[in-house]
JSON list of C-alpha atoms in Angstrom, two decimals:
[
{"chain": "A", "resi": 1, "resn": "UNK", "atom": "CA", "xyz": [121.14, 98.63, 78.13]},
{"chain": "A", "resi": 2, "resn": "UNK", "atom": "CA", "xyz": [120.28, 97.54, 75.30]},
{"chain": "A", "resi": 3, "resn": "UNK", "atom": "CA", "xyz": [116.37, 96.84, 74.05]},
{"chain": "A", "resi": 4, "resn": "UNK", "atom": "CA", "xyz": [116.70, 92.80, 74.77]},
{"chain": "A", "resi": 5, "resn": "UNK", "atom": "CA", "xyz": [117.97, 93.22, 77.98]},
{"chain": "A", "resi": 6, "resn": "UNK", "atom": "CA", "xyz": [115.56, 96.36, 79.06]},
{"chain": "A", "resi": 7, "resn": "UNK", "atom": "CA", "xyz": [112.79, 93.50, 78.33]},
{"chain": "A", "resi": 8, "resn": "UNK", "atom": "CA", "xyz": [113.60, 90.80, 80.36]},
{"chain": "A", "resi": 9, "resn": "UNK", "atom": "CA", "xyz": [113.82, 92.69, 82.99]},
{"chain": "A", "resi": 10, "resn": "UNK", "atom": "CA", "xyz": [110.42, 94.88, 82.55]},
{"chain": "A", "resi": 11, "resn": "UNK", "atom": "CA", "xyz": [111.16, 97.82, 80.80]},
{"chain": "A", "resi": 12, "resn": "UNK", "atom": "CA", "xyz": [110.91, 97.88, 77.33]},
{"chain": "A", "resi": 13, "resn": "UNK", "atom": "CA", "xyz": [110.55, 100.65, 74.67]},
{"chain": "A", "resi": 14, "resn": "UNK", "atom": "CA", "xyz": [106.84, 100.09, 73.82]},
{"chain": "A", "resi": 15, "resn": "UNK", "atom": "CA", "xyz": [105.77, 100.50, 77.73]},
{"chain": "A", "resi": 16, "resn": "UNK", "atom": "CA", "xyz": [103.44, 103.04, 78.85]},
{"chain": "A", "resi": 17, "resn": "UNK", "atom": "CA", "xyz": [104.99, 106.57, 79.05]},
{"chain": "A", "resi": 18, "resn": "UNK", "atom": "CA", "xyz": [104.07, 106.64, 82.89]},
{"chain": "A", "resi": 19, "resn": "UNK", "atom": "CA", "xyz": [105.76, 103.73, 83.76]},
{"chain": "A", "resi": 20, "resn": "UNK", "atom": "CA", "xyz": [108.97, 104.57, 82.06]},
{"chain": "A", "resi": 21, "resn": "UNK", "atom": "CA", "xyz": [108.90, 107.80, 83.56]},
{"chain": "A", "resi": 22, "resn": "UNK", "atom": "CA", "xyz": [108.39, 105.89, 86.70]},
{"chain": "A", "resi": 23, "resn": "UNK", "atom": "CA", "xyz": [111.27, 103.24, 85.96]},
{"chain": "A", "resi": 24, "resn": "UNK", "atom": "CA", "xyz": [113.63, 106.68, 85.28]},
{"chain": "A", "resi": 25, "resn": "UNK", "atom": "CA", "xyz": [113.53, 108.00, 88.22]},
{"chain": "A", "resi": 26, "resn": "UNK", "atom": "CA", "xyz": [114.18, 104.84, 90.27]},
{"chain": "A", "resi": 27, "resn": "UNK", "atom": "CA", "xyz": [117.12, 104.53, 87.94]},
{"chain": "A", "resi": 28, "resn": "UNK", "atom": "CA", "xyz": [118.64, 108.27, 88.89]},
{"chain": "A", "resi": 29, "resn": "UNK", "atom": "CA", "xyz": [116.98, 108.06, 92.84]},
{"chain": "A", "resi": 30, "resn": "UNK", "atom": "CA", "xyz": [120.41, 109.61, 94.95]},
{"chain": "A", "resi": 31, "resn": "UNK", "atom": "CA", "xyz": [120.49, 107.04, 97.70]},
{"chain": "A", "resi": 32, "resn": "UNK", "atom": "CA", "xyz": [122.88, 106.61, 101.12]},
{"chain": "A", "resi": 33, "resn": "UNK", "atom": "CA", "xyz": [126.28, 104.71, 100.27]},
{"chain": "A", "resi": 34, "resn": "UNK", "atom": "CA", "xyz": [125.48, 102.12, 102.67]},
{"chain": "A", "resi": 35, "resn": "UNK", "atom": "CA", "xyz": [122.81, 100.81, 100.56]},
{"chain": "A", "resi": 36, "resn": "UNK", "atom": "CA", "xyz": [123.55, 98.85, 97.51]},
{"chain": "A", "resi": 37, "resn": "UNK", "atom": "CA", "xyz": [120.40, 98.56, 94.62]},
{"chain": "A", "resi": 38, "resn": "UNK", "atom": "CA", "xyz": [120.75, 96.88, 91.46]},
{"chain": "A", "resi": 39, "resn": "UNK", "atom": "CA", "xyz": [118.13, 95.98, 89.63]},
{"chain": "A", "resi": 40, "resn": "UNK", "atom": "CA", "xyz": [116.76, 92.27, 88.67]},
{"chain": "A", "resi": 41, "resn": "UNK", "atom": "CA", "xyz": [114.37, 90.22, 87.15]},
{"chain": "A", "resi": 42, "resn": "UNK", "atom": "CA", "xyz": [110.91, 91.45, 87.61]},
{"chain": "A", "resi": 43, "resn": "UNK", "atom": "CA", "xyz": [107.83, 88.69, 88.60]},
{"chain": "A", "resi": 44, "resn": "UNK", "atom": "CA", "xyz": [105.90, 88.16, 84.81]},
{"chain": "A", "resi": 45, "resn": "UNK", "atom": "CA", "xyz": [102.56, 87.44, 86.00]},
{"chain": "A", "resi": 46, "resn": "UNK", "atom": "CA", "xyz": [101.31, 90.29, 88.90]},
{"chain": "A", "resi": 47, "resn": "UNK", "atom": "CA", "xyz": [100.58, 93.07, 86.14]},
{"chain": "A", "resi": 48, "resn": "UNK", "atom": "CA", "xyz": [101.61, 93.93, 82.45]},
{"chain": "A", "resi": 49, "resn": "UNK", "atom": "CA", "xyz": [104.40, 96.08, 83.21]},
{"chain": "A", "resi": 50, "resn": "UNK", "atom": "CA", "xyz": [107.01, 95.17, 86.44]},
{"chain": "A", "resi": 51, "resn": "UNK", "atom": "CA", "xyz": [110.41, 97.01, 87.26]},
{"chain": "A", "resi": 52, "resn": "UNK", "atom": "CA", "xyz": [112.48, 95.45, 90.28]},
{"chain": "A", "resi": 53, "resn": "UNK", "atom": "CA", "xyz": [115.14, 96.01, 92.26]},
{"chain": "A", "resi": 54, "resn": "UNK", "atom": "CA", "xyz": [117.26, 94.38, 95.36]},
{"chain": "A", "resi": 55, "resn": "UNK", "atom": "CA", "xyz": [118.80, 95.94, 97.56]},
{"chain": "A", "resi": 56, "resn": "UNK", "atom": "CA", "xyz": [121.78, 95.21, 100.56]},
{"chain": "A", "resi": 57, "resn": "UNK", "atom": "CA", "xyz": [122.59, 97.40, 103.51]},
{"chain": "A", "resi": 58, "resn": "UNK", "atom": "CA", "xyz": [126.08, 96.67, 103.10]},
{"chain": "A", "resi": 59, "resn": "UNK", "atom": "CA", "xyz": [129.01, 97.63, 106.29]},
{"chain": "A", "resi": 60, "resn": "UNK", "atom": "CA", "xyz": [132.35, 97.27, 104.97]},
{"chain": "A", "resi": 61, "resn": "UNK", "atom": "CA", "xyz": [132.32, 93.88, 103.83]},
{"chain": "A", "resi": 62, "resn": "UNK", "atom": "CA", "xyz": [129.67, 93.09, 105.68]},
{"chain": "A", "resi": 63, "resn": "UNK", "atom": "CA", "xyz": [126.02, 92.98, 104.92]},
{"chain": "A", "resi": 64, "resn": "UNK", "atom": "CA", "xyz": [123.22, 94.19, 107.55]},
{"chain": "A", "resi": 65, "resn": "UNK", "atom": "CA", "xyz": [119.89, 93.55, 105.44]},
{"chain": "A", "resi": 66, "resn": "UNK", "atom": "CA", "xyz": [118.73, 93.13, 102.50]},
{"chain": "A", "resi": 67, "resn": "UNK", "atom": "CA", "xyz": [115.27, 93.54, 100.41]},
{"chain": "A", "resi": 68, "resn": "UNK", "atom": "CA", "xyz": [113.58, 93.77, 96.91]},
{"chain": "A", "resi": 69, "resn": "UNK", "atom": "CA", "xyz": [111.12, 96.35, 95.74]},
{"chain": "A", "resi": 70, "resn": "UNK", "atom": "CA", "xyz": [108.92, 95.79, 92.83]},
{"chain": "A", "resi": 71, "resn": "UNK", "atom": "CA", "xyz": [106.94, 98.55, 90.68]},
{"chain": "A", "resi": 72, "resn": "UNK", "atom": "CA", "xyz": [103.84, 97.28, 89.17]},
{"chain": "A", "resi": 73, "resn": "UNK", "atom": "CA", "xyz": [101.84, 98.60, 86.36]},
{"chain": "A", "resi": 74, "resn": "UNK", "atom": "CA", "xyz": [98.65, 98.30, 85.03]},
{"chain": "A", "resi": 75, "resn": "UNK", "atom": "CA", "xyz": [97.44, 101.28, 82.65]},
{"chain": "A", "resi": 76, "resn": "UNK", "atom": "CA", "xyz": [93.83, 99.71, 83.12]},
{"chain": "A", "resi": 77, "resn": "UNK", "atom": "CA", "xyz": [93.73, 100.20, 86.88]},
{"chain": "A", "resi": 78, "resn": "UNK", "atom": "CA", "xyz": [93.25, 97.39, 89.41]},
{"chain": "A", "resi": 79, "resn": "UNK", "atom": "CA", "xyz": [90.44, 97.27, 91.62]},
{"chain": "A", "resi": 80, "resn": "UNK", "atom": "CA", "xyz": [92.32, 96.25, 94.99]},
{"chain": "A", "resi": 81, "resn": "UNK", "atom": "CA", "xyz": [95.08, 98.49, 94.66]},
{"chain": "A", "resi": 82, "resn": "UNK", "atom": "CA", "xyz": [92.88, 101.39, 93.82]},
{"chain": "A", "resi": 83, "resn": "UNK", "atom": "CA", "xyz": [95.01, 103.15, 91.00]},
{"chain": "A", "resi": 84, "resn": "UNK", "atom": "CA", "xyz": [97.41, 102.06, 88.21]},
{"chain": "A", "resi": 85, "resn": "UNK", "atom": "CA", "xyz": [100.20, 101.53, 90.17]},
{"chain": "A", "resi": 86, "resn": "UNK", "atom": "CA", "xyz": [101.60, 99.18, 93.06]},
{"chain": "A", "resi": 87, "resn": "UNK", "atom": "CA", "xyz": [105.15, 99.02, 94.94]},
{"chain": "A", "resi": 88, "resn": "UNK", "atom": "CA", "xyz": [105.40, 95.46, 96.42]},
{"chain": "A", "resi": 89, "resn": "UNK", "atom": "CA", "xyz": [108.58, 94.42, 99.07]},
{"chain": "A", "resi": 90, "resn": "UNK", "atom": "CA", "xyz": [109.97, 92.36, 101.24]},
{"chain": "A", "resi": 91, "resn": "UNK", "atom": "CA", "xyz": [112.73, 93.67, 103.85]},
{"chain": "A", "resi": 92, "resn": "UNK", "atom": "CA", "xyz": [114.77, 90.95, 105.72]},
{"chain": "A", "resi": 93, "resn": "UNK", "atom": "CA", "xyz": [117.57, 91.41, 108.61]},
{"chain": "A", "resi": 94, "resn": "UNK", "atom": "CA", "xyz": [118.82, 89.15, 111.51]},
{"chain": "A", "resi": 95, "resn": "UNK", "atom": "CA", "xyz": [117.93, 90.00, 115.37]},
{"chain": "A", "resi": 96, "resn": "UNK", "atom": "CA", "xyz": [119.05, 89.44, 118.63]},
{"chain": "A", "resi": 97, "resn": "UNK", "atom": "CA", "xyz": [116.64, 86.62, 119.99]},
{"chain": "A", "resi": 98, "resn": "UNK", "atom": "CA", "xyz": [115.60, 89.41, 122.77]},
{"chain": "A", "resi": 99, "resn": "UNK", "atom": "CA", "xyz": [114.52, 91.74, 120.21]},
{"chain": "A", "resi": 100, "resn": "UNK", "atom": "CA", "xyz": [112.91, 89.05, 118.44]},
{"chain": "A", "resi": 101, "resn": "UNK", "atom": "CA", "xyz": [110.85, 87.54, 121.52]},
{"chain": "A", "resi": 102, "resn": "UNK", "atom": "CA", "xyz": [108.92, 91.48, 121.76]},
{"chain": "A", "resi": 103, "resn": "UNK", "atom": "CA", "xyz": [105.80, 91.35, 121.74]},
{"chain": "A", "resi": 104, "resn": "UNK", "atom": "CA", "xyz": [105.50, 94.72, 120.36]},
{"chain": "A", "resi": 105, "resn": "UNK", "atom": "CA", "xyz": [107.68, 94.05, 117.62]},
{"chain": "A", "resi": 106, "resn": "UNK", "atom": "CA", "xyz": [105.23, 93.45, 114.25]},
{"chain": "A", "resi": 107, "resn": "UNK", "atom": "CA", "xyz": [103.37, 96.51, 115.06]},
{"chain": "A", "resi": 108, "resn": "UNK", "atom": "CA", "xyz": [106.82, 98.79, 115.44]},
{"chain": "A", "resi": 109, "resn": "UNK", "atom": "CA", "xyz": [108.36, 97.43, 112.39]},
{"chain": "A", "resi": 110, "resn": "UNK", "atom": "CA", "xyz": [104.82, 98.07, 110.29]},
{"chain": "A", "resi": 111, "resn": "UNK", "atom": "CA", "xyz": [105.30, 101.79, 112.10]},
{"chain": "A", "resi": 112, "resn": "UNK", "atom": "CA", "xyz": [108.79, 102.28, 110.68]},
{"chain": "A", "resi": 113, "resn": "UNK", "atom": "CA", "xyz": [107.13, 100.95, 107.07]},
{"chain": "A", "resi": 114, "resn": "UNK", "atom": "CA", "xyz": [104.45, 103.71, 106.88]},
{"chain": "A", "resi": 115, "resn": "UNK", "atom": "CA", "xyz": [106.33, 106.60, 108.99]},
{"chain": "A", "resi": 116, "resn": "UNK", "atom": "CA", "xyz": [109.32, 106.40, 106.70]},
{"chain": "A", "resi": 117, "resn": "UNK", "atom": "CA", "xyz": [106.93, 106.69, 103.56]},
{"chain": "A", "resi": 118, "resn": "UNK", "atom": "CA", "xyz": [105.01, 109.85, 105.72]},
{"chain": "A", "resi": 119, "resn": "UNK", "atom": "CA", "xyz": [108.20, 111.42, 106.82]},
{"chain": "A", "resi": 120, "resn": "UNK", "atom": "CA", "xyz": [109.00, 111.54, 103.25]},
{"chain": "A", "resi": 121, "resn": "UNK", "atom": "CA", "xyz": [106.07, 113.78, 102.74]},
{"chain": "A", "resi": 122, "resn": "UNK", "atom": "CA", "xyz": [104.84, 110.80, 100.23]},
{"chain": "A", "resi": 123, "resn": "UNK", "atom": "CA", "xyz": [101.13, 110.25, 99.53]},
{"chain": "A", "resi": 124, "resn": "UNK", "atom": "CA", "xyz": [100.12, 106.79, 99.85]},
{"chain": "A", "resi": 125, "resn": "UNK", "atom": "CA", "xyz": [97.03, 104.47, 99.79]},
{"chain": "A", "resi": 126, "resn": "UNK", "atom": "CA", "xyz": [96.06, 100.82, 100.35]},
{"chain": "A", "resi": 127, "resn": "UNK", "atom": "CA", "xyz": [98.74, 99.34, 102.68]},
{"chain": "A", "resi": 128, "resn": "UNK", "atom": "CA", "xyz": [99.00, 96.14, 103.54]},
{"chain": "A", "resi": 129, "resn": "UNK", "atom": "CA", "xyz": [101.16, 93.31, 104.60]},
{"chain": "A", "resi": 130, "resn": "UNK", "atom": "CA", "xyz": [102.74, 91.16, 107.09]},
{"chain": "A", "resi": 131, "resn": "UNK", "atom": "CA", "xyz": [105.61, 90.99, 109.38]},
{"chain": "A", "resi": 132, "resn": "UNK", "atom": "CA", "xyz": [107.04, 87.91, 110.66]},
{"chain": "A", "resi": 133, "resn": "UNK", "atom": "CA", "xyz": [109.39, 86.40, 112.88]},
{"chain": "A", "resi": 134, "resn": "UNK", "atom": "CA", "xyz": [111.50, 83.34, 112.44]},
{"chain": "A", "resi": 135, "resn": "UNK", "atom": "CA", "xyz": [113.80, 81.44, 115.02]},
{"chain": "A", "resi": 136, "resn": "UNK", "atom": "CA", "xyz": [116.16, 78.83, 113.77]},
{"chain": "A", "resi": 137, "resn": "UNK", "atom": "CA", "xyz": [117.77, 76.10, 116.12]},
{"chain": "A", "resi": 138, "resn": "UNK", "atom": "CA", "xyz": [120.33, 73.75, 114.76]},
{"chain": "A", "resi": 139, "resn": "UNK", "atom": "CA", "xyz": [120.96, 70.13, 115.61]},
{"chain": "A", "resi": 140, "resn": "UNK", "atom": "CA", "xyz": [123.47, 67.25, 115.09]},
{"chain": "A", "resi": 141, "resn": "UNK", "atom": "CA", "xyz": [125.81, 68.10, 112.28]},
{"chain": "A", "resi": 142, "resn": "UNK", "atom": "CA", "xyz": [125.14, 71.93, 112.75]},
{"chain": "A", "resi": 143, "resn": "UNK", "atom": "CA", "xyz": [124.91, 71.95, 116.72]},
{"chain": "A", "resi": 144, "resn": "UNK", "atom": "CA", "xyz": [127.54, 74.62, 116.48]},
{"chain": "A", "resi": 145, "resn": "UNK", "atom": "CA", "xyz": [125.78, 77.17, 115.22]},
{"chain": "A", "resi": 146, "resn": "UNK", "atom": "CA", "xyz": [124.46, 79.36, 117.05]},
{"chain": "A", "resi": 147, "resn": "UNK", "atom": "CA", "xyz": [120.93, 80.07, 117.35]},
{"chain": "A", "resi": 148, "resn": "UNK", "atom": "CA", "xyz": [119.52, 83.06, 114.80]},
{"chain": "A", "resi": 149, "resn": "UNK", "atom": "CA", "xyz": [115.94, 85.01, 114.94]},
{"chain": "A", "resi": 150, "resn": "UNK", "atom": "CA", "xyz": [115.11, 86.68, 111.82]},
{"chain": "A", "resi": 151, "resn": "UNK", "atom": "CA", "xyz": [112.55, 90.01, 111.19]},
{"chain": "A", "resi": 152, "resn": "UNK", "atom": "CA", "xyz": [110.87, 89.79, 107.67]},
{"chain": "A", "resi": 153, "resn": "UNK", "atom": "CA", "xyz": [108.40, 92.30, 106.56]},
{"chain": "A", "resi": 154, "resn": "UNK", "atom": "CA", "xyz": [106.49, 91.63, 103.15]},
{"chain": "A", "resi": 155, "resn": "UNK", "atom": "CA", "xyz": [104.11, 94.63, 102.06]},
{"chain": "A", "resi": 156, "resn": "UNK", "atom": "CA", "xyz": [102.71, 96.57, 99.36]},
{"chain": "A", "resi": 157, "resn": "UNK", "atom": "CA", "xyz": [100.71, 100.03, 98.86]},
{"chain": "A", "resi": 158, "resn": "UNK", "atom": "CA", "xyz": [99.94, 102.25, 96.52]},
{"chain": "A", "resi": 159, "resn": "UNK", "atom": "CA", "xyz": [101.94, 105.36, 95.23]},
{"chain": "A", "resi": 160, "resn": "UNK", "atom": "CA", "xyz": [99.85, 108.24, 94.83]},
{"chain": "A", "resi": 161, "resn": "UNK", "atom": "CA", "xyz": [100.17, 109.78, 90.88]},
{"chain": "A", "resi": 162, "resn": "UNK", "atom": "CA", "xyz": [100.87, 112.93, 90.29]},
{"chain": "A", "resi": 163, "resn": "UNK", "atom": "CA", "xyz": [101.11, 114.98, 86.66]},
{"chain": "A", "resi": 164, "resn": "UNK", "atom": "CA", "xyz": [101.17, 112.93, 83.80]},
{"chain": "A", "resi": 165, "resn": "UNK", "atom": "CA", "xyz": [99.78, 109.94, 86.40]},
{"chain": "A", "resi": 166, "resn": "UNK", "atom": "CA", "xyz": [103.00, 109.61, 87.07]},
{"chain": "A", "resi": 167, "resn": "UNK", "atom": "CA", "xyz": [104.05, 108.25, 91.00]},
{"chain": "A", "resi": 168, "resn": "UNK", "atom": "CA", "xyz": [106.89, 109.76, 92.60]},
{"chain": "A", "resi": 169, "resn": "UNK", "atom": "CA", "xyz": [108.96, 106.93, 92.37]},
{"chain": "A", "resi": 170, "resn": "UNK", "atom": "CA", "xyz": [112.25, 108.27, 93.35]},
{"chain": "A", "resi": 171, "resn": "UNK", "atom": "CA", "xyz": [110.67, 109.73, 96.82]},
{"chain": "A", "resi": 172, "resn": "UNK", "atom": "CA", "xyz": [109.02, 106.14, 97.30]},
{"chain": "A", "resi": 173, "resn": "UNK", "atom": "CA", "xyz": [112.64, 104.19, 96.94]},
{"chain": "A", "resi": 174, "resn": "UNK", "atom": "CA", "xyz": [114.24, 106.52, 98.87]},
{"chain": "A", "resi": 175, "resn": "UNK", "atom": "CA", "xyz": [111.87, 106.15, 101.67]},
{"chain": "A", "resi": 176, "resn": "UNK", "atom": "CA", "xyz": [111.64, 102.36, 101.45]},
{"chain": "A", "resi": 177, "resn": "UNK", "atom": "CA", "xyz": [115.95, 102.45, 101.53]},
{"chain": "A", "resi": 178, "resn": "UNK", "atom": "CA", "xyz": [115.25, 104.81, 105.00]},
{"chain": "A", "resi": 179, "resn": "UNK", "atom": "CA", "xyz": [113.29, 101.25, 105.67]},
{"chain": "A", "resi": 180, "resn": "UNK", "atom": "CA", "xyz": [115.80, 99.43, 104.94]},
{"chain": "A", "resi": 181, "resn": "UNK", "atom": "CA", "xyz": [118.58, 101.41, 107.11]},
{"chain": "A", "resi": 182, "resn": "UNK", "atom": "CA", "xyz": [116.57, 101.49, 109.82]},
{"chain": "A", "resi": 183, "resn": "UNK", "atom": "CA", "xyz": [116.06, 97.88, 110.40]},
{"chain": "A", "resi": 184, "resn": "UNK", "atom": "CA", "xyz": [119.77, 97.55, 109.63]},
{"chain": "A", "resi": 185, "resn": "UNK", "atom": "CA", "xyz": [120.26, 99.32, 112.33]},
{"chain": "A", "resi": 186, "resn": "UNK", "atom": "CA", "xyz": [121.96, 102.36, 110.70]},
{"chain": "A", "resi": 187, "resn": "UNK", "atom": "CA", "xyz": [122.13, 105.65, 112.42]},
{"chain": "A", "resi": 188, "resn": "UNK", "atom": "CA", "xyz": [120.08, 108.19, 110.96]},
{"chain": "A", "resi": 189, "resn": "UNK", "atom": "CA", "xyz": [121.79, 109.20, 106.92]},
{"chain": "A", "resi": 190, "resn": "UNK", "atom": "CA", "xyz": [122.92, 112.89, 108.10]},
{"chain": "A", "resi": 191, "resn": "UNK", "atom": "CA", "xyz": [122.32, 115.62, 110.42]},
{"chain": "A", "resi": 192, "resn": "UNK", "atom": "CA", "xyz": [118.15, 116.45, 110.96]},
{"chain": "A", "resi": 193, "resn": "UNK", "atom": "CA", "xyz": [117.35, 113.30, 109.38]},
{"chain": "A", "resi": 194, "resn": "UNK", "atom": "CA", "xyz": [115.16, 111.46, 111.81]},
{"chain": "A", "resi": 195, "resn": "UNK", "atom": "CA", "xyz": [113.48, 109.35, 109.70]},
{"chain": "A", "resi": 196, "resn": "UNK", "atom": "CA", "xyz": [115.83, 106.35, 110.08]},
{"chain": "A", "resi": 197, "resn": "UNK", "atom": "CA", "xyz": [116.12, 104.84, 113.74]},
{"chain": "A", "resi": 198, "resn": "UNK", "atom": "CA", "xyz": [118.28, 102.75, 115.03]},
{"chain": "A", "resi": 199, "resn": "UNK", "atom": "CA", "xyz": [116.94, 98.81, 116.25]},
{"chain": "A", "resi": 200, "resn": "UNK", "atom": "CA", "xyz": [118.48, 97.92, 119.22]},
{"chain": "A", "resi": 201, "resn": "UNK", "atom": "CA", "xyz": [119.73, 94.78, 120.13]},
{"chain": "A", "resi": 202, "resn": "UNK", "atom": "CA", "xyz": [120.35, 93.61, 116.09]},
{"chain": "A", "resi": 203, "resn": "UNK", "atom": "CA", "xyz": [122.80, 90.63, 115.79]},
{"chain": "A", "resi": 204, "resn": "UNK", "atom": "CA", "xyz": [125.90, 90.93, 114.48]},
{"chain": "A", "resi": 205, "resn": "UNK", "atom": "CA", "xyz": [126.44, 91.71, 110.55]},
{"chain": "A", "resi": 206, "resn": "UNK", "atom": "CA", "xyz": [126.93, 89.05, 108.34]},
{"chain": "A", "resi": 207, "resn": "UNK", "atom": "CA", "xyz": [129.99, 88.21, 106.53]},
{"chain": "A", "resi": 208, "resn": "UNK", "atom": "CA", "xyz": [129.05, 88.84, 102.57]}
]
């Protein structure tokens, strides 16, 4: 793309080294077919450098979940994240009200957050975040609908550097896709691969 275009949406040629190298290897990650990333409009005010990308867990023509993942970048190093960078997201997919009404739920669905990022073998600080469930009930006009419990998990941590203070940025997306699967509801991406679980009880896909 050309330099315009690499600006608006956080990239452009006069960026840190690190984060470009960073940006790169999001851009080349080898990901499962299922799930569709494309990247988009980074937030402008959260640090001097952003890279983002969404993402759908796509089924035919049918769509199972769907998230964003931001990079963040600040070369002068931010006290709260502890280091120069920070990978921000927010995971959504519809449940089965049963599944929804666990109790246990928010702590599992952190668990599948930080165990796909460990079984990745990725080194990690700072986590934090929330994850919430939703319930909508329609009236009158739109009695007809049926009822529909969401799972939404919004979180952040950040990516160890390695040479060059440089993250491992591939290994990061490709553990927050495993994410992504999971709570999709996707059986695991090939044979030994354990890292991606199936939820039980998911609703139905949605029509795209």
């Amino acid at each position: 793309m050309d330099d315009a275009k690499e600006g608006d949406l956080g990239t452009s040629s006069d960026a840190p080294m690190p984060f470009r190298a960073a940006v790169d290897a999001l851009r080349t990650a080898r990901l499962r077919p299922q799930v569709e990333v494309e990247p988009t409009r980074p937030p402008q005010r959260l640090a001097p450098y952003a890279y983002a990308l969404e993402a759908t867990v796509v089924d035919g023509d049918q769509d199972l979940a769907d998230g964003r993942l931001v990079l963040l970048h600040d070369p002068a190093g931010h006290d709260a994240w502890r280091g120069e960078f920070r990978l921000v997201t927010l995971v959504r997919a519809e449940l089965e009200s049963e599944m929804a009404a666990d109790p246990l739920l928010p702590e599992v669905c952190w668990s599948w957050l930080t165990g796909a990022l460990q079984a990745r073998g990725l080194a990690f600080g700072e986590p934090s975040g929330t994850v919430t469930r939703a319930s909508s009930h329609y009236f009158g006009g739109l009695s007809e609908r049926p009822s529909a419990s969401q799972i939404e998990i919004r979180a952040s941590w950040t990516p160890r550097t390695g040479l060059g203070g440089v993250p491992d940025a591939a290994g990061h997306l490709v553990a927050w896709c495993d994410l992504l699967a999971q709570i999709a509801g996707l059986p695991p991406a090939g044979p030994g691969d354990a890292s991606v679980v199936t939820l039980p009880q998911r609703r139905g896909p949605q029509s795209r």
